[in-house]
Short mmCIF file of C-alpha atoms and ligand atoms in Angstrom, two decimals:
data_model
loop_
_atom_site.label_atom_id
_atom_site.label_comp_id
_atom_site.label_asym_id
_atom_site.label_seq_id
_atom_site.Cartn_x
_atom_site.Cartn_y
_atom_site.Cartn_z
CA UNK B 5 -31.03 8.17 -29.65
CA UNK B 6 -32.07 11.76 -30.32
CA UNK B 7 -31.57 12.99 -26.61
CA UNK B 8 -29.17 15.69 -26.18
CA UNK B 9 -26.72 14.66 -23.34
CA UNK B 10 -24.57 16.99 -21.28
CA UNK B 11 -21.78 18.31 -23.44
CA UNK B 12 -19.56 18.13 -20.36
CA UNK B 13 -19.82 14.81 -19.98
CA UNK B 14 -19.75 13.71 -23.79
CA UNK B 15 -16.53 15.72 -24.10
CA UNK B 16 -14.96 13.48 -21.04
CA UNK B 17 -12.22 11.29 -22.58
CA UNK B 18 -11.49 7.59 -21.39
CA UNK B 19 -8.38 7.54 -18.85
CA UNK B 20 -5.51 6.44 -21.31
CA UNK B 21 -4.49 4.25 -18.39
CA UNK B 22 -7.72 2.44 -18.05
CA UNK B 23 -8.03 1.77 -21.22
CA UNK B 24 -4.56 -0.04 -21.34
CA UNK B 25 -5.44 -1.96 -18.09
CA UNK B 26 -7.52 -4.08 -21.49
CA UNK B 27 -4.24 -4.92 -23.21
CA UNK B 28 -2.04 -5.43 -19.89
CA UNK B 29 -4.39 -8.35 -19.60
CA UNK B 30 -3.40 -9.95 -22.59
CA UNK B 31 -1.67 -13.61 -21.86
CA UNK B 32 1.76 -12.83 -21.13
CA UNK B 33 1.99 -9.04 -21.27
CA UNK B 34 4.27 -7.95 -18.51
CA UNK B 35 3.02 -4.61 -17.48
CA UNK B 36 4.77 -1.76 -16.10
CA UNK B 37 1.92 0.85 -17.49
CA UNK B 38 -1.00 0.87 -14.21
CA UNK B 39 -0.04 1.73 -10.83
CA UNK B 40 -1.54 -1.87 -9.64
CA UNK B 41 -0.79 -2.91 -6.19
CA UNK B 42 1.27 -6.43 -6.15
CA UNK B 43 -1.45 -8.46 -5.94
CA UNK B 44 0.62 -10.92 -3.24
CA UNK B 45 0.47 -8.57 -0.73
CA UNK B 46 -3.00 -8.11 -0.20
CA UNK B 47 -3.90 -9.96 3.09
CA UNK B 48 -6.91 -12.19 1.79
CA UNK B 49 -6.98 -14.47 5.12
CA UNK B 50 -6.35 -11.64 7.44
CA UNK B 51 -9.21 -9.91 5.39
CA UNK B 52 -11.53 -12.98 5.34
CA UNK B 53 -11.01 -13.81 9.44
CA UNK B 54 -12.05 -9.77 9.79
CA UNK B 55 -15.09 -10.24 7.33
CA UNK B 56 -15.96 -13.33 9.66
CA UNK B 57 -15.73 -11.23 12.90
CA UNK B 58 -17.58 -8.10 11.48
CA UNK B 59 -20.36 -9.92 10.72
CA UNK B 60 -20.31 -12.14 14.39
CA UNK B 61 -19.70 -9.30 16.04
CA UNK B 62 -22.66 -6.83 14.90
CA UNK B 63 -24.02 -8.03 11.36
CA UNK B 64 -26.76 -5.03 11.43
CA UNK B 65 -24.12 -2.59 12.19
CA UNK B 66 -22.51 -3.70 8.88
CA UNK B 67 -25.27 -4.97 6.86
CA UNK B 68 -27.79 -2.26 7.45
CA UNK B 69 -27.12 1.29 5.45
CA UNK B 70 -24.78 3.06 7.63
CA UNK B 71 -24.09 7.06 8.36
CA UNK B 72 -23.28 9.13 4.48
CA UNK B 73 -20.12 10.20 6.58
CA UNK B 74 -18.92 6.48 7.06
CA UNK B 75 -18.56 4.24 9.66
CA UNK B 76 -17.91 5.29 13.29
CA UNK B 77 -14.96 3.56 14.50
CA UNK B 78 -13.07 4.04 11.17
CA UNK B 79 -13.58 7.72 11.24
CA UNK B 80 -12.13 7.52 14.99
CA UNK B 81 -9.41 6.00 13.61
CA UNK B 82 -8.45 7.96 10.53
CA UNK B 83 -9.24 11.22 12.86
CA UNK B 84 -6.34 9.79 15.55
CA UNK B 85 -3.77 8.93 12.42
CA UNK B 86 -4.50 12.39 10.39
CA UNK B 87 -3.97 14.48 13.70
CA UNK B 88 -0.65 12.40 15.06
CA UNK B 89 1.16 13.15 11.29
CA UNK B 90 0.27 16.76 10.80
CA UNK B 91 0.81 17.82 14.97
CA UNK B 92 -2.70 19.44 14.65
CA UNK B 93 -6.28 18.37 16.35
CA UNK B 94 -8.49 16.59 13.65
CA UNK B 95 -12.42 15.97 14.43
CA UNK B 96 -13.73 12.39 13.56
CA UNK B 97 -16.73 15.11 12.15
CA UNK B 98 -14.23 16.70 9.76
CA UNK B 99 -13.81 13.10 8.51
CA UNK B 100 -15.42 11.31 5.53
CA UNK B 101 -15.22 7.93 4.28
CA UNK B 102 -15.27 7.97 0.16
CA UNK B 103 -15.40 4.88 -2.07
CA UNK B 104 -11.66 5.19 -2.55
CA UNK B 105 -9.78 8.77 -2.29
CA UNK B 106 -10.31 9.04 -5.89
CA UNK B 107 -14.46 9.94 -5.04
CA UNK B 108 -13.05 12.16 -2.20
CA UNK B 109 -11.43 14.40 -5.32
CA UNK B 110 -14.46 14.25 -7.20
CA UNK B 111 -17.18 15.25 -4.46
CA UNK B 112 -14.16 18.08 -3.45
CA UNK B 113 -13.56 19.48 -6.88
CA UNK B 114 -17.45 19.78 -7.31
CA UNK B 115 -17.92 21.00 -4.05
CA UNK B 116 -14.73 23.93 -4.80
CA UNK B 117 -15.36 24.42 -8.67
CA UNK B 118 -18.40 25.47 -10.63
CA UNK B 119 -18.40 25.28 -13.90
CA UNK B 120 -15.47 27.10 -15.59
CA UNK B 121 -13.43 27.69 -12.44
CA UNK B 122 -10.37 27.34 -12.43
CA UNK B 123 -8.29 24.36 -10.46
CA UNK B 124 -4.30 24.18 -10.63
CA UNK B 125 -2.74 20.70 -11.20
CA UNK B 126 0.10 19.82 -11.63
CA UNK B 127 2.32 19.10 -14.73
CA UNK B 128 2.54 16.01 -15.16
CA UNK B 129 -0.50 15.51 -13.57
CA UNK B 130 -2.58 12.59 -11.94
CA UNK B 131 -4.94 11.75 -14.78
CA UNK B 132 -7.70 10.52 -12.02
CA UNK B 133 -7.51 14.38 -11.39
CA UNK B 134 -7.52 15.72 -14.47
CA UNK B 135 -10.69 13.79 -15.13
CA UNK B 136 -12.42 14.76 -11.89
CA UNK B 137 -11.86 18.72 -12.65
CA UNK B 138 -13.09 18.08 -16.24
CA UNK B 139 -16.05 16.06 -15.50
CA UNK B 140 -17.00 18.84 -12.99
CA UNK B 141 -16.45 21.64 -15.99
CA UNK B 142 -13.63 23.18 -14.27
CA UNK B 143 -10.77 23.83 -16.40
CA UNK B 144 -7.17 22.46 -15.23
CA UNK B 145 -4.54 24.87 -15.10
CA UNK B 146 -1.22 23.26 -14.95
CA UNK B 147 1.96 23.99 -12.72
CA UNK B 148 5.32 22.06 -13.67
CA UNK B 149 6.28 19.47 -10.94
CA UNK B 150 10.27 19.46 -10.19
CA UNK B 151 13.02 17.51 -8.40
CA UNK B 152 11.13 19.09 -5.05
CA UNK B 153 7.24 18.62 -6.20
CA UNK B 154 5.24 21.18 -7.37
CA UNK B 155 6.85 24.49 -8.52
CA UNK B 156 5.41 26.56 -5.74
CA UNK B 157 7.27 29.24 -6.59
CA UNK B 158 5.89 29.54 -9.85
CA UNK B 159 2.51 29.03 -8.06
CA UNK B 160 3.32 32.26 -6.09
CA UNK B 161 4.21 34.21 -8.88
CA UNK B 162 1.37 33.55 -11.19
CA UNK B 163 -0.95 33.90 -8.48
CA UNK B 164 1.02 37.67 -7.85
CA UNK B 165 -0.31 38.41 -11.24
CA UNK B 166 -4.25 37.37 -10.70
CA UNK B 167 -4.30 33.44 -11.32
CA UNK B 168 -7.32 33.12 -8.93
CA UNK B 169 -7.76 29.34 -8.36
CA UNK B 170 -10.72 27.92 -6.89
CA UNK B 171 -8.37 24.90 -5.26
CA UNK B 172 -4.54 23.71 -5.67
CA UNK B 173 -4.43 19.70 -6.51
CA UNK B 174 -0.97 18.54 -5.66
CA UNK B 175 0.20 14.80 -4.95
CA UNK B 176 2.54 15.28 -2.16
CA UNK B 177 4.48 12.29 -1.41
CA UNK B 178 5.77 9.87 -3.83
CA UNK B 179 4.15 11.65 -6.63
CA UNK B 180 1.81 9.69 -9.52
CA UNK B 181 3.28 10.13 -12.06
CA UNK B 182 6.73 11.40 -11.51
CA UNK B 183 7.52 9.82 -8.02
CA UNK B 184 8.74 13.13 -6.42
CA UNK B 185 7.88 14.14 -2.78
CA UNK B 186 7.18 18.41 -2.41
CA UNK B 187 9.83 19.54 0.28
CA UNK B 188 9.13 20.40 3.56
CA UNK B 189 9.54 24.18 2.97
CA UNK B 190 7.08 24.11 0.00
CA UNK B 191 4.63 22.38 1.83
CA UNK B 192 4.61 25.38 4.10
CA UNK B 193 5.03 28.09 1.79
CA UNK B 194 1.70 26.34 0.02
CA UNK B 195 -0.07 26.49 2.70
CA UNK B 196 1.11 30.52 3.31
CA UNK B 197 -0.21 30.49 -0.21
CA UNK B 198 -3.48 29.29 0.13
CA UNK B 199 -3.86 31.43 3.30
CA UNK B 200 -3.39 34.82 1.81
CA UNK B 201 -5.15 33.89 -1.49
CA UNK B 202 -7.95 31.94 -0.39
CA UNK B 203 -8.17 28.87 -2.54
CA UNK B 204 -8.36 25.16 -0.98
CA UNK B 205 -5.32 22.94 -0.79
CA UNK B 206 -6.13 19.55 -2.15
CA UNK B 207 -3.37 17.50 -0.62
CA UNK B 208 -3.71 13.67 -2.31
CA UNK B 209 -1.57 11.26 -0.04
CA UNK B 210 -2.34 8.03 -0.84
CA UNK B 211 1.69 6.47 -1.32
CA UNK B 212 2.58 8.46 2.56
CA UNK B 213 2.88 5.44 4.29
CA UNK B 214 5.14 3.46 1.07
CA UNK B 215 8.31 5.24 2.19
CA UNK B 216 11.22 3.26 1.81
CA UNK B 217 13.73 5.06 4.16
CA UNK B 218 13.90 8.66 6.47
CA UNK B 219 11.51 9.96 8.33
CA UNK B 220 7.74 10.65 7.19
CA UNK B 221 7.40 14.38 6.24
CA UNK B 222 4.64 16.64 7.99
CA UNK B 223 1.71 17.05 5.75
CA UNK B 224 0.69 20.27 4.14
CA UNK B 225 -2.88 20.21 6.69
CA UNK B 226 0.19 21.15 9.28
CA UNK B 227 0.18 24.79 8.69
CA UNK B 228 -3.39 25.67 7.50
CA UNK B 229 -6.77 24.58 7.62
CA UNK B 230 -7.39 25.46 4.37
CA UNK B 231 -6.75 21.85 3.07
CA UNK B 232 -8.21 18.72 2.14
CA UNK B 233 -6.27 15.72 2.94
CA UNK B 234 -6.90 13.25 1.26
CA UNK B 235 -6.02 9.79 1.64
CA UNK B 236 -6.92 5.51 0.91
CA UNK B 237 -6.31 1.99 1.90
CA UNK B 238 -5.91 1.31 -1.97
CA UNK B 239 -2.32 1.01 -1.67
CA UNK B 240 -2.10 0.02 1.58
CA UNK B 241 -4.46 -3.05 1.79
CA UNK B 242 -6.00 -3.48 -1.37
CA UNK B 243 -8.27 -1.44 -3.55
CA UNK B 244 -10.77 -4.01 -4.39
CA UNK B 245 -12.43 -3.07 -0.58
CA UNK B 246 -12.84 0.80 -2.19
CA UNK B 247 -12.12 2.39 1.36
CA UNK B 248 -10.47 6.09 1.30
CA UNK B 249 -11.07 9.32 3.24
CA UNK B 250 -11.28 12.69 3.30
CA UNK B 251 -9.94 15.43 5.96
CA UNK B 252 -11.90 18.36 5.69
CA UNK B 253 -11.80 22.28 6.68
CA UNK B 254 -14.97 22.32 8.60
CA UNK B 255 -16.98 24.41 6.29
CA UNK B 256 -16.59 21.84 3.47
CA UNK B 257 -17.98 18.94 5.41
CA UNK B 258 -21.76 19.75 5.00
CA UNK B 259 -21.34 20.15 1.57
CA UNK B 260 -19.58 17.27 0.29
CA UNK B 261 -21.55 15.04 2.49
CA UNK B 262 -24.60 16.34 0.59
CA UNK B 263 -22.81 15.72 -2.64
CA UNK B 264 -22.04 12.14 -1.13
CA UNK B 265 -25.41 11.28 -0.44
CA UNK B 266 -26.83 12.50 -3.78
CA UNK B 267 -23.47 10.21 -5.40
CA UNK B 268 -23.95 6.73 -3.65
CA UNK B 269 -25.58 7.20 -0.25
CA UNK B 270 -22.18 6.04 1.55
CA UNK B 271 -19.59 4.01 1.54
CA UNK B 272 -19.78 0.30 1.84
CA UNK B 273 -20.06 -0.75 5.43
CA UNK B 274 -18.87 -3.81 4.95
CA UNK B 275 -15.46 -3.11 3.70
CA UNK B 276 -15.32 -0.50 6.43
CA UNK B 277 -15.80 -2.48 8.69
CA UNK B 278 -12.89 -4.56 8.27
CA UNK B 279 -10.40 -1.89 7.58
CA UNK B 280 -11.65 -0.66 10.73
CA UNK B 281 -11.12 -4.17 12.15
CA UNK B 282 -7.60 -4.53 10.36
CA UNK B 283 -6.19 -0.90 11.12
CA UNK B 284 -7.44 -1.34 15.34
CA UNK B 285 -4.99 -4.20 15.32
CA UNK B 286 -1.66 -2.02 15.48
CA UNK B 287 0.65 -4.83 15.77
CA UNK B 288 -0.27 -6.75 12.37
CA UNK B 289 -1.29 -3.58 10.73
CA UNK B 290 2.13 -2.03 11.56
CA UNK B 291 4.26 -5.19 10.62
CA UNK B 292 1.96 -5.11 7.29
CA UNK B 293 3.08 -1.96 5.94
CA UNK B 294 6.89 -2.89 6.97
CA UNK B 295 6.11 -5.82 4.59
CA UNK B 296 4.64 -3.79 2.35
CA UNK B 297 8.18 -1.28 1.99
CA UNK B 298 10.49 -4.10 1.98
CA UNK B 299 8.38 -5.41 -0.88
CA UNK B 300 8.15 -2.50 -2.35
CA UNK B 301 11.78 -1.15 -2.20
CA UNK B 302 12.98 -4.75 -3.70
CA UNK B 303 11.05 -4.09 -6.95
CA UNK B 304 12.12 0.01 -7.10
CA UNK B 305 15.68 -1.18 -6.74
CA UNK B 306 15.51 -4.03 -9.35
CA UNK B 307 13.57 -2.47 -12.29
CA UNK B 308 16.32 0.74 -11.95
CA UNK B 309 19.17 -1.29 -11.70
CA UNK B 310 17.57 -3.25 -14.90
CA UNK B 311 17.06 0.01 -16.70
CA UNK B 312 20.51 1.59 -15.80
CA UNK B 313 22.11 -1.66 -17.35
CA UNK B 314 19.82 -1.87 -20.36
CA UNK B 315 19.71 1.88 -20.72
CA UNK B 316 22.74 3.26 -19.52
CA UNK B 317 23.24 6.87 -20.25
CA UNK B 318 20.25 7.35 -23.17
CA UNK B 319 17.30 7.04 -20.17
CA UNK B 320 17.45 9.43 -17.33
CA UNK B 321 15.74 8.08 -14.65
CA UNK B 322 15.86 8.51 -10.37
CA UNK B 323 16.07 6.13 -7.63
CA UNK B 324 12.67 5.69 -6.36
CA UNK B 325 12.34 6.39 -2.65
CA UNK B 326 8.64 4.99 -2.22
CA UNK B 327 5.06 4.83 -3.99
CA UNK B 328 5.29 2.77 -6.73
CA UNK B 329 6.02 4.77 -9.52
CA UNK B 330 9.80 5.43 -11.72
CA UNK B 331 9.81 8.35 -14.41
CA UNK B 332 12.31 8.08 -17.18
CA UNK B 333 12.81 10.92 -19.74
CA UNK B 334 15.03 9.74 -22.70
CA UNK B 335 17.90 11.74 -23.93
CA UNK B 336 18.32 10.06 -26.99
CA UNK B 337 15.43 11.64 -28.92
CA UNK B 338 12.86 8.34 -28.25
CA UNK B 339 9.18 9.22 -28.47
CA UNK B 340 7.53 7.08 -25.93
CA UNK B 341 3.81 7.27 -27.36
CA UNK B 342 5.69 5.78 -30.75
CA UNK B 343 7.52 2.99 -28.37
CA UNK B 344 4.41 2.14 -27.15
CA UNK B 345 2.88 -0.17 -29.62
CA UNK B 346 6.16 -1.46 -30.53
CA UNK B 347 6.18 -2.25 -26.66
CA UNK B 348 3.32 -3.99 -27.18
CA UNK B 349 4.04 -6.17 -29.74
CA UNK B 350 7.30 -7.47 -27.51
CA UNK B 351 5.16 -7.72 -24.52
CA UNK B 352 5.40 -5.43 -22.26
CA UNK B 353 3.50 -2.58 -21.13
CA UNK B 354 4.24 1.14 -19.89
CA UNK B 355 2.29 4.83 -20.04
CA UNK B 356 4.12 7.26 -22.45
CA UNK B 357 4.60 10.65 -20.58
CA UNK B 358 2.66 12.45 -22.83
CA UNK B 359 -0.84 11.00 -21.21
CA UNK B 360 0.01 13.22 -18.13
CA UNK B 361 0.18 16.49 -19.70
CA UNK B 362 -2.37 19.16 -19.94
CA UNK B 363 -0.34 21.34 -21.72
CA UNK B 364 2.71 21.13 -24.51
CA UNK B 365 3.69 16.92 -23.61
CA UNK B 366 7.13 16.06 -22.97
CA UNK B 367 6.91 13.18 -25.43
CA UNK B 368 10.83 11.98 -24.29
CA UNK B 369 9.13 10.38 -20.99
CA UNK B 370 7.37 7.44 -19.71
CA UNK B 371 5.74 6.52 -16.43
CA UNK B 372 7.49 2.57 -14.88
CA UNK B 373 5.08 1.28 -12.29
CA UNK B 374 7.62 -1.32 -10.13
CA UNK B 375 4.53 -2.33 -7.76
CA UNK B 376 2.67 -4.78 -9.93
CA UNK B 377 5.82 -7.32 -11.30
CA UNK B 378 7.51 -9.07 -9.02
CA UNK B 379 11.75 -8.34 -9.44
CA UNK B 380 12.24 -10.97 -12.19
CA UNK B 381 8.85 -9.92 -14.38
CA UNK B 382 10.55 -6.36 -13.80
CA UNK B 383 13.74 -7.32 -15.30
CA UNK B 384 12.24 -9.40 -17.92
CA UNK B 385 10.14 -6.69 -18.78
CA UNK B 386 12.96 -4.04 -19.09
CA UNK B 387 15.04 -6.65 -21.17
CA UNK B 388 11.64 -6.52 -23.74
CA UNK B 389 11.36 -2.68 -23.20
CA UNK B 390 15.01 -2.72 -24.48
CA UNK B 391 14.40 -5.07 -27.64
CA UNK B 392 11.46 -2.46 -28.62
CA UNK B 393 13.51 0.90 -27.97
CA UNK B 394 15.92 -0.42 -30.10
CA UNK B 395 13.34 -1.56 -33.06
CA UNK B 396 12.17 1.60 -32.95
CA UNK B 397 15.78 3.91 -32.76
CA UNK B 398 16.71 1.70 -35.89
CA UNK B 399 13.42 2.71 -37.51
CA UNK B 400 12.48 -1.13 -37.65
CA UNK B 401 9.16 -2.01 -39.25
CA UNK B 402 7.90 1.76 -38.65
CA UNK B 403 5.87 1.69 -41.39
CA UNK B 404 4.35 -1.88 -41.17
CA UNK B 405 3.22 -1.46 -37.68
CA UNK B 406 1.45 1.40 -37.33
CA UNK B 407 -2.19 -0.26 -38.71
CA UNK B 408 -1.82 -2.98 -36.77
CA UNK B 409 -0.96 -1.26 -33.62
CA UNK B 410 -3.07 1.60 -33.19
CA UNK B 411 -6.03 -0.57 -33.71
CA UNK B 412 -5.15 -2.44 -30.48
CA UNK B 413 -2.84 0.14 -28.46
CA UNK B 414 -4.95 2.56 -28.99
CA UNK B 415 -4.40 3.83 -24.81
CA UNK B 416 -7.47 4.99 -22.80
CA UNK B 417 -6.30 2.42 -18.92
CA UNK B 418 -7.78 2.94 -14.96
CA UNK B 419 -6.69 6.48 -13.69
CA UNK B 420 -4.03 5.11 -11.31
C1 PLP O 22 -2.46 10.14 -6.77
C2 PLP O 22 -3.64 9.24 -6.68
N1 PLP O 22 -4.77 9.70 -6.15
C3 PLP O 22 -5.87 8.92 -6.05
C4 PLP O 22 -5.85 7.63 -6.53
C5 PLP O 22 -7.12 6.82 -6.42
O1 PLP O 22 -6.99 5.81 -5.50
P1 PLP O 22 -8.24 5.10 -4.80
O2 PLP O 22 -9.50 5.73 -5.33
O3 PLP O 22 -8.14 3.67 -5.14
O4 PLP O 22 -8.07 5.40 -3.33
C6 PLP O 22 -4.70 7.10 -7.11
C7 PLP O 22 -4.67 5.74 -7.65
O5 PLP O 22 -3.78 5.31 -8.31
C8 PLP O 22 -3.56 7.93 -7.19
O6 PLP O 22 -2.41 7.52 -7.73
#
């Protein structure tokens, strides 16, 4: 149309897993590609008798445009929870209520990065954050992610030799997308980190409460205020309502509520409402998310027993402990972004490894999402996954597919 357009944003590309989320809605694709809450969990009466009482109770206080920094007795709330897990106070005024956590990383990256700054992620990373720091112009500097989460030790060395970050993104429980949780001691030591160096922890928690078994682990806002805590009731309740939060150092919360009134005013009252209405009612809100692990927990355990016994030895893959997410590397030489449209075609759906990679792709690995199929769909899927992989390692109709496929495989889903 002749109008120059911001190069930053013309250069963004489409999430690979949003663009998928298209062809996992294909009649009978089973999909184990977006990280898609099981859809029978969500608590649609409990939600509609709280929509009901919201409005009886105070319609203007939910109908009328509310505070930027969200809704009052929510922000109470999240406050209490955030200071009881980390052992340290938390201000309701160092709170704010995003549209989802996933706005919380975008008004923080903006708020830490200008243009050309550098942000560390993680390798593989969360693609929602890789787009955030890109769409802000920052430029993503990744740090492998290990058995024990991100390689802080690595961290500490390249910062030793001048990496000067303008924030640290890490996932630290349940990691998107390889399911690790960062140890206790590195959650400290990243803290120390951000401490001497001066850079801002952003500390993405949104799969703390999906733990399966042990105790949950202090949170990396335990040892410093330099950090961000981010978290959302997208995984928790369902997120269609677009409720998440942010934890801020003090200095930050002037800022990004600026930034948040210049994005989208605020946050939906509404839908705060009734997580504020949902989360007051300890009782049914604490029996929900036991519901919500032993659902959970069922699926982890059923789509790795299914790809042990399809698998076996040629796909490495761990016991999930919570979130929703498996990561399999194979050992028998299988690129997953070739499996993919061969997946497909047999009907079922995952996200080759490579889309997570900023840097040189592992192309041997593949995020499993257990949370959207329900055990059977999981093992039914697997059995499909196992009918491609084995087209594929037999070199099976290479040739003839690839037209056909990468016109509709082509991935861009949802970052989730
Ligand atoms: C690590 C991580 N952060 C943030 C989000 C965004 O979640 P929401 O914006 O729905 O709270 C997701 C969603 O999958 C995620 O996996």
């Amino acid at each position: 149309m002749g109008q120059s357009l911001n190069p930053v944003v013309t250069g963004l590309r489409s999430s690979a897993i949003r663009d998928l989320l298209a062809v996992t809605r294909r009649p009978g694709m089973l999909s184990l590609a977006g990280g898609l809450p099981a859809a029978d969990t969500f608590p649609a009466e409990r939600i509609g008798q709280a929509v009901h009482r919201a409005l009886e109770a105070d319609p203007t206080a939910v109908l009328q445009y509310g505070p930027t920094e969200g809704y009052p007795p929510l922000r109470e709330w999240i406050a209490g929870y955030e200071a009881a897990r980390s052992g340290r106070p938390v201000d309701a005024g160092q709170v704010v209520v995003t549209a989802g956590s996933q706005q919380a990383l975008d008004l923080l990256v903006r708020t830490l990065a200008a243009p050309g700054d550098l942000v560390v992620v993680e390798e593989p990373a969360y693609l929602g954050a890789l787009q955030a720091v890109r769409a802000a112009g920052a430029v993503p500097v990744p740090v492998p992610v290990d058995s024990g989460g991100l390689d802080v030790d690595l961290l500490a060395r390249r910062l030793a030799a001048g990496l000067r970050p303008a924030a640290v993104y890490t996932v630290t429980t349940f990691h998107n997308p390889s399911g690790v949780v960062l140890a206790p001691a590195r959650r400290r030591r990243l803290a120390e980190l951000a401490e001497r160096h001066g850079f801002v922890v952003i500390e993405d928690d949104p799969y703390a409460e999906l733990r399966f078994e042990g105790d949950p682990l202090p949170p990396v806002r335990s040892w410093s205020d330099r950090v961000a805590t981010l978290g959302s009731f997208s995984k928790t309740l369902a997120p269609g309502l677009r409720v998440g939060w942010v934890v801020l150092p003090e200095a930050l919360a002037g800022p990004v509520v600026r930034l948040k009134q210049a994005a989208d005013l605020q946050t939906g009252s509404l839908g705060q409402a009734v997580v504020a209405e949902l989360v007051a009612d300890a009782d049914w809100w604490q029996a929900h998310l036991r519901g919500l692990r032993v659902a959970y927990a069922a699926r982890a355990v059923a789509l790795h027993e299914a790809l042990t016994r399809a698998f076996g030895g040629r796909l490495a893959v761990g016991v999930p402990r919570g979130g929703m997410f498996a990561w399999g590397r194979f050992v028998d030489g299988t690129d997953t972004a070739s499996l993919m449209p061969v997946a497909l075609d047999r009907g079922v759906a995952f996200v080759p490894g490579s889309e997570f990679f900023v840097g040189a792709p592992d192309r041997a690995t593949l995020r499993l999402s257990f949370a959207t199929l329900p055990p059977d769909g999981l093992r039914e899927a697997v059995g499909r996954l196992l009918v491609a992989h084995d087209e594929v390692s037999s070199g099976w109709s290479r040739g003839s597919r690839e037209a056909s496929s990468s016109a509709r495989c082509t991935p861009s889903v949802p970052a989730s």
